[in-house]
PDB file of C-alpha atoms in Angstrom:
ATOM      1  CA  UNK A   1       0.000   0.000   0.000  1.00  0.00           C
ATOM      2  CA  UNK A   2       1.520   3.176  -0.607  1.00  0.00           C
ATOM      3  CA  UNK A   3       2.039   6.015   1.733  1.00  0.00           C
ATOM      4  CA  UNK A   4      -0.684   8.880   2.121  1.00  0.00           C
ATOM      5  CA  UNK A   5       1.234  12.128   0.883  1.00  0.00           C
ATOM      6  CA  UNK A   6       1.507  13.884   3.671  1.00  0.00           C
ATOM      7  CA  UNK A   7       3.675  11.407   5.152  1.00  0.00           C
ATOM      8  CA  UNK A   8       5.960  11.127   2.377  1.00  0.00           C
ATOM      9  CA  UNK A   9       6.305  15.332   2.515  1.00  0.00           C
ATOM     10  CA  UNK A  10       7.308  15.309   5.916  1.00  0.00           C
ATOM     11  CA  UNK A  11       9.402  11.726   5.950  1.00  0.00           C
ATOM     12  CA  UNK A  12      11.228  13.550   2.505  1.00  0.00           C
ATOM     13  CA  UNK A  13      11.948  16.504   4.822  1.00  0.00           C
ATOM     14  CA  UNK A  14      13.044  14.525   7.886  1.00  0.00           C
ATOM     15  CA  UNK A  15      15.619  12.620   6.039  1.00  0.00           C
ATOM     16  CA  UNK A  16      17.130  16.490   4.908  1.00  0.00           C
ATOM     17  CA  UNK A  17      16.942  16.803   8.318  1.00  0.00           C
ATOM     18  CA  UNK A  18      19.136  14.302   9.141  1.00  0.00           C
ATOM     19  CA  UNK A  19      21.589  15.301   6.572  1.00  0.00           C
ATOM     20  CA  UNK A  20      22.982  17.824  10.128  1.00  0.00           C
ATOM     21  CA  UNK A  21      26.145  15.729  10.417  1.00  0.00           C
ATOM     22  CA  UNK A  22      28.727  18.913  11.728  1.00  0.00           C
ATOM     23  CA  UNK A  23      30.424  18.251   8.742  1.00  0.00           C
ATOM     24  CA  UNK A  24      31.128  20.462   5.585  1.00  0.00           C
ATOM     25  CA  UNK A  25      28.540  22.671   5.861  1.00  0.00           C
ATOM     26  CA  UNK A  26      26.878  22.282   9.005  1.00  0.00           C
ATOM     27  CA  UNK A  27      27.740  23.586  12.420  1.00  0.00           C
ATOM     28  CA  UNK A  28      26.076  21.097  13.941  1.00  0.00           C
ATOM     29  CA  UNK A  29      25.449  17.211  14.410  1.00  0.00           C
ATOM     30  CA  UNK A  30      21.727  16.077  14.726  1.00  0.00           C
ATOM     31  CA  UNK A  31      21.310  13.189  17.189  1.00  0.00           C
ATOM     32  CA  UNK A  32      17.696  12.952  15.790  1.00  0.00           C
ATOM     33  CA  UNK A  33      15.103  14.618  13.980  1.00  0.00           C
ATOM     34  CA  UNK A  34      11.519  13.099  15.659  1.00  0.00           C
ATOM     35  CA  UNK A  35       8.306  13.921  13.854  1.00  0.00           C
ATOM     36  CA  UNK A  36       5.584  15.846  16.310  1.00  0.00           C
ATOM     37  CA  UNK A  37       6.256  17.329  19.630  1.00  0.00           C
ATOM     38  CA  UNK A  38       8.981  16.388  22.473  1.00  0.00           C
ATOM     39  CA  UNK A  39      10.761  17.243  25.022  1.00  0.00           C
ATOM     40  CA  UNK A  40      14.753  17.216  24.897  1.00  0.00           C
ATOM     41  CA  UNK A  41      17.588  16.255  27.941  1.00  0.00           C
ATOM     42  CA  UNK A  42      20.066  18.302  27.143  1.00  0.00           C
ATOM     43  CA  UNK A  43      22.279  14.921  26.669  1.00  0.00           C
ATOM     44  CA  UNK A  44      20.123  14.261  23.662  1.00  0.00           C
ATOM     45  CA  UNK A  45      21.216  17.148  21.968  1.00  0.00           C
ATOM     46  CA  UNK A  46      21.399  19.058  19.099  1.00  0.00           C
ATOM     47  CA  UNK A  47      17.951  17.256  17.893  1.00  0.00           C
ATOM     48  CA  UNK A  48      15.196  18.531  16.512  1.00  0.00           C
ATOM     49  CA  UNK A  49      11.413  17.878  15.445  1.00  0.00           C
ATOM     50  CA  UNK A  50       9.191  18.492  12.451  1.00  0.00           C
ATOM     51  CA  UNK A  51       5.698  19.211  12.945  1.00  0.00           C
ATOM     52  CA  UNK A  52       2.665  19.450  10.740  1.00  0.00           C
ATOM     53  CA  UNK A  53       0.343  22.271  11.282  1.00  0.00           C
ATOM     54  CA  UNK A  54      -3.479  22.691  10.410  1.00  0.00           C
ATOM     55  CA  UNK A  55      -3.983  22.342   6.612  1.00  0.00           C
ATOM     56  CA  UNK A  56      -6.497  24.190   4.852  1.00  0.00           C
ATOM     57  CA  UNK A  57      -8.292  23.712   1.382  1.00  0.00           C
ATOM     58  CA  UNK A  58      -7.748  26.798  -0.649  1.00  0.00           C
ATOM     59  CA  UNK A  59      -9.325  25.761  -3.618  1.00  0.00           C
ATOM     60  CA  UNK A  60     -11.106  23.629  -5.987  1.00  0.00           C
ATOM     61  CA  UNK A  61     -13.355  21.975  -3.111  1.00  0.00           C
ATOM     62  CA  UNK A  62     -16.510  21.141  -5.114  1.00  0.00           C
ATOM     63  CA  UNK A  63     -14.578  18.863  -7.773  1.00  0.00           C
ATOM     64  CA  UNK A  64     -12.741  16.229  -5.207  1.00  0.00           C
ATOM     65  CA  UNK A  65      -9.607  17.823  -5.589  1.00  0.00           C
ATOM     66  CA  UNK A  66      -8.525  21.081  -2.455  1.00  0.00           C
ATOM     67  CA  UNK A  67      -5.165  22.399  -2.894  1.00  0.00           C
ATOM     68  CA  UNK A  68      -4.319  23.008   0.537  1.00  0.00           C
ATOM     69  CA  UNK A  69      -2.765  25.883   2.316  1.00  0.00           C
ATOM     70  CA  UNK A  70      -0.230  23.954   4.520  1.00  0.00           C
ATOM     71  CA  UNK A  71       3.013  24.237   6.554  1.00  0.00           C
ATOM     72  CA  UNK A  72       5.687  22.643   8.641  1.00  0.00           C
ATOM     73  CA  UNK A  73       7.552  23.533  11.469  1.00  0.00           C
ATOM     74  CA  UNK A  74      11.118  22.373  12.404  1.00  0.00           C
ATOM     75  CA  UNK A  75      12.919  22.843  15.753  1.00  0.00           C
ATOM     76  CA  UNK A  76      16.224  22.253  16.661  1.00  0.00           C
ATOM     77  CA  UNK A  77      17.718  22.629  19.795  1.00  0.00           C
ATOM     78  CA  UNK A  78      21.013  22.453  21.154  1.00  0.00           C
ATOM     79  CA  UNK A  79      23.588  23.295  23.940  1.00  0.00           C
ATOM     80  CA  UNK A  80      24.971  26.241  24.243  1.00  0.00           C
ATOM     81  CA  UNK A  81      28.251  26.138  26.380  1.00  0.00           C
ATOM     82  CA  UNK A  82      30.448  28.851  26.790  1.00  0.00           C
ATOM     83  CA  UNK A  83      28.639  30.030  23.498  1.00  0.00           C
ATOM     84  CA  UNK A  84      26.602  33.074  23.156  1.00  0.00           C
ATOM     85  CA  UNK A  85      22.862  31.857  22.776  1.00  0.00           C
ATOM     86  CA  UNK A  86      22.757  33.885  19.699  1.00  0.00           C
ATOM     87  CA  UNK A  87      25.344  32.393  17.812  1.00  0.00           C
ATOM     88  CA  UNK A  88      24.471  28.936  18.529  1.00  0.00           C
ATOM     89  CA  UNK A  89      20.823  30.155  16.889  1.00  0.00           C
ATOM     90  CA  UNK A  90      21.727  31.696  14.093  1.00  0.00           C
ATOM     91  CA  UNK A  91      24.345  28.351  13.199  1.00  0.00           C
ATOM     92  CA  UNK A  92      20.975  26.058  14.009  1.00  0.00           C
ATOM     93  CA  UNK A  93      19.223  28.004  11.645  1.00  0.00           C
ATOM     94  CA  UNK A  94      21.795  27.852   9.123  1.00  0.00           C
ATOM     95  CA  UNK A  95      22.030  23.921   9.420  1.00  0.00           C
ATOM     96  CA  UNK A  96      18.107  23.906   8.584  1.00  0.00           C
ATOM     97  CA  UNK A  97      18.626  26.188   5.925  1.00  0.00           C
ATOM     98  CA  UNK A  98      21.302  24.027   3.931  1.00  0.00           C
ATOM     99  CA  UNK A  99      19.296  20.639   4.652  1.00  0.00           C
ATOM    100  CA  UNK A 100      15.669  21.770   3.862  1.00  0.00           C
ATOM    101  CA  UNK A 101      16.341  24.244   0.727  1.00  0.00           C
ATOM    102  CA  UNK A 102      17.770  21.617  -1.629  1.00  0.00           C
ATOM    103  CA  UNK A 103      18.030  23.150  -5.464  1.00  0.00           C
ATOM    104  CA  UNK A 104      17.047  22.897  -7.572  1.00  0.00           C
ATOM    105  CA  UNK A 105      14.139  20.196  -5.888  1.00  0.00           C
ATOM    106  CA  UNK A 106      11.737  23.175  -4.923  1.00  0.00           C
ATOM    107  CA  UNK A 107       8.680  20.567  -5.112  1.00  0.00           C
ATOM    108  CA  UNK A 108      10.280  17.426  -2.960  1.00  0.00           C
ATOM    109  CA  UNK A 109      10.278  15.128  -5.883  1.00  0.00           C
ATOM    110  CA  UNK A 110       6.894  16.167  -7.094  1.00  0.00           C
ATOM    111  CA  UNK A 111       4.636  15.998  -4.171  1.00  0.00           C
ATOM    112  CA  UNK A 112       4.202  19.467  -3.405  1.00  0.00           C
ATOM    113  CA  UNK A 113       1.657  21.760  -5.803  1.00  0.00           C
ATOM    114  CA  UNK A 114       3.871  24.371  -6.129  1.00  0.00           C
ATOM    115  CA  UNK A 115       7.330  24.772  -4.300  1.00  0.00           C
ATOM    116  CA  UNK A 116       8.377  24.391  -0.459  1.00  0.00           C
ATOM    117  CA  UNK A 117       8.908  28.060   0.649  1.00  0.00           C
ATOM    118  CA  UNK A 118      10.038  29.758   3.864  1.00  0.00           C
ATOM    119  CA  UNK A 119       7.527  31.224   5.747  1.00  0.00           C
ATOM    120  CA  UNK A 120       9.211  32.636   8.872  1.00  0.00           C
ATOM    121  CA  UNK A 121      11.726  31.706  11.873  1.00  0.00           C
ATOM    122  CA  UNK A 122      12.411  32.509  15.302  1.00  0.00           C
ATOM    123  CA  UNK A 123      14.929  32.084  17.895  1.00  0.00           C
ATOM    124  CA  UNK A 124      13.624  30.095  21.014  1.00  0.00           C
ATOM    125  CA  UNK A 125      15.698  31.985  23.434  1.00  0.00           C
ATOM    126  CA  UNK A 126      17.456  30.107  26.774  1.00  0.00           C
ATOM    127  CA  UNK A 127      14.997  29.083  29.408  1.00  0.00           C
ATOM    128  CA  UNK A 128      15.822  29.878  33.219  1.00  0.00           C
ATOM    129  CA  UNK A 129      18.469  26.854  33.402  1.00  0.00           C
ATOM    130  CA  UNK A 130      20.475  28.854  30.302  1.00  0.00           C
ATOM    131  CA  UNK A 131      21.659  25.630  29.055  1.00  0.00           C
ATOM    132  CA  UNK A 132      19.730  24.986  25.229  1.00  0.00           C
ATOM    133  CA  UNK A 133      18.713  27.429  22.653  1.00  0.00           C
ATOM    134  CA  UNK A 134      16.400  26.194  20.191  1.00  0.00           C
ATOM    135  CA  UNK A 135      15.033  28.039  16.611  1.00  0.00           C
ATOM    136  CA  UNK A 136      11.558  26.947  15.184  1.00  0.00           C
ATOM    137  CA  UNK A 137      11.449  27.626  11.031  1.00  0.00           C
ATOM    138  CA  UNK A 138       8.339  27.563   9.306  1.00  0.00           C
ATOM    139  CA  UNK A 139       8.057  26.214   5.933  1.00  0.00           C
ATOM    140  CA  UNK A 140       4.652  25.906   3.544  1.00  0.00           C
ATOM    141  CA  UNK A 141       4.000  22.913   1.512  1.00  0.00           C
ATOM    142  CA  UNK A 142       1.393  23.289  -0.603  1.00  0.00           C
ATOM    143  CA  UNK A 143       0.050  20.767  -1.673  1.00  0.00           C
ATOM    144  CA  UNK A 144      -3.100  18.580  -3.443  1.00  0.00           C
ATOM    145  CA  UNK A 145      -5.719  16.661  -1.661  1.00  0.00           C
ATOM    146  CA  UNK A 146      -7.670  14.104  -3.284  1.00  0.00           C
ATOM    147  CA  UNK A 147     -11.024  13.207  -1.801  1.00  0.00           C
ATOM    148  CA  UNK A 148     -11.526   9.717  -0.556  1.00  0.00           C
ATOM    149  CA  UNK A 149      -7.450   8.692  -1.615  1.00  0.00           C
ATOM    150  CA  UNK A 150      -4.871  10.296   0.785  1.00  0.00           C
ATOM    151  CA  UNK A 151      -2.143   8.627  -1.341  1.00  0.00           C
ATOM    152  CA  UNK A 152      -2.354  11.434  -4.208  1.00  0.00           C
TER     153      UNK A 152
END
C-alpha cells in the first residue's frame, strides 16, 4: 500500500533533516530529527522535530480535488556552552537552511503543488536553566488533496 502524501512530505523533509552531520557545511550534528512534539535532555542534543500544522483547502473543493494551504515547522535545539545563545541560533538556523532548501528540488520530488517556501523563523531563546537554545522555522507545503485517496 503506498504512503498517504503527507507522510511522504514530511518523511522527505526529515531525512534532509538528518543530513545535520557537523560536517562540511553544518555547524552542527543532529542526534535525531523526531516527527511531532517532544521534550529534549540536554544529553540528547542538538535534535530537533518536524511538525505538521493545520492544513487548509484553498481551492477547488466542489470537484474532489482542495489544494491546501499547509506548513511545517522544524525545531532544533542544542547546547549552548560557553557560546553566546545567539550564535548557537543563528548556526541552528543555518544547518536547517542548507538541509531543507535543496536546489534545484523546490517541489520534494513532485509531491508538493507548487514549491516548499520559507515562511518565517524565530529564535527560542534560553529558558531559566540557560543551558539549550532552540530556533523553530516555518516552511509551507502546498500541496493537493484528493477526496476519498490520501495517497495522491
Amino acid at each position: 500500500m503506498a504512503n498517504p502524501k503527507l507522510l511522504d512530505i514530511i518523511t522527505t523533509l526529515q531525512t534532509r533533516l538528518l543530513a545535520i552531520n557537523g560536517q562540511d557545511k553544518f555547524y552542527h550534528a543532529v542526534t535525531g530529527i523526531f516527527r511531532g512534539k517532544r521534550q529534549f535532555d540536554a544529553d540528547e542534543l542538538p535534535a530537533g522535530i518536524i511538525a505538521i500544522n493545520p492544513r487548509t483547502a484553498q481551492s477547488d473543493k466542489s470537484i474532489g480535488r482542495s489544494k491546501t494551504s499547509a506548513s511545517v515547522s522544524i525545531e532544533l535545539l542544542a547546547v549552548i556552552g560557553e557560546r553566546e545563545a545567539e550564535t548557537v541560533a543563528i548556526e541552528l538556523l543555518a544547518d536547517i537552511q542548507r538541509a531543507v532548501e535543496l536546489l534545484p528540488d523546490y517541489d520534494l520530488g513532485g509531491l508538493l503543488q507548487g514549491h516548499l517556501a520559507f515562511e518565517n523563523d524565530q529564535i527560542l531563546y534560553p529558558d531559566e536553566s540557560g543551558e539549550t537554545v532552540g530556533v523553530r522555522v516555518d516552511y509551507a507545503i502546498p500541496h493537493v488533496r484528493v477526496y476519498g485517496d490520501p495517497t495522491k
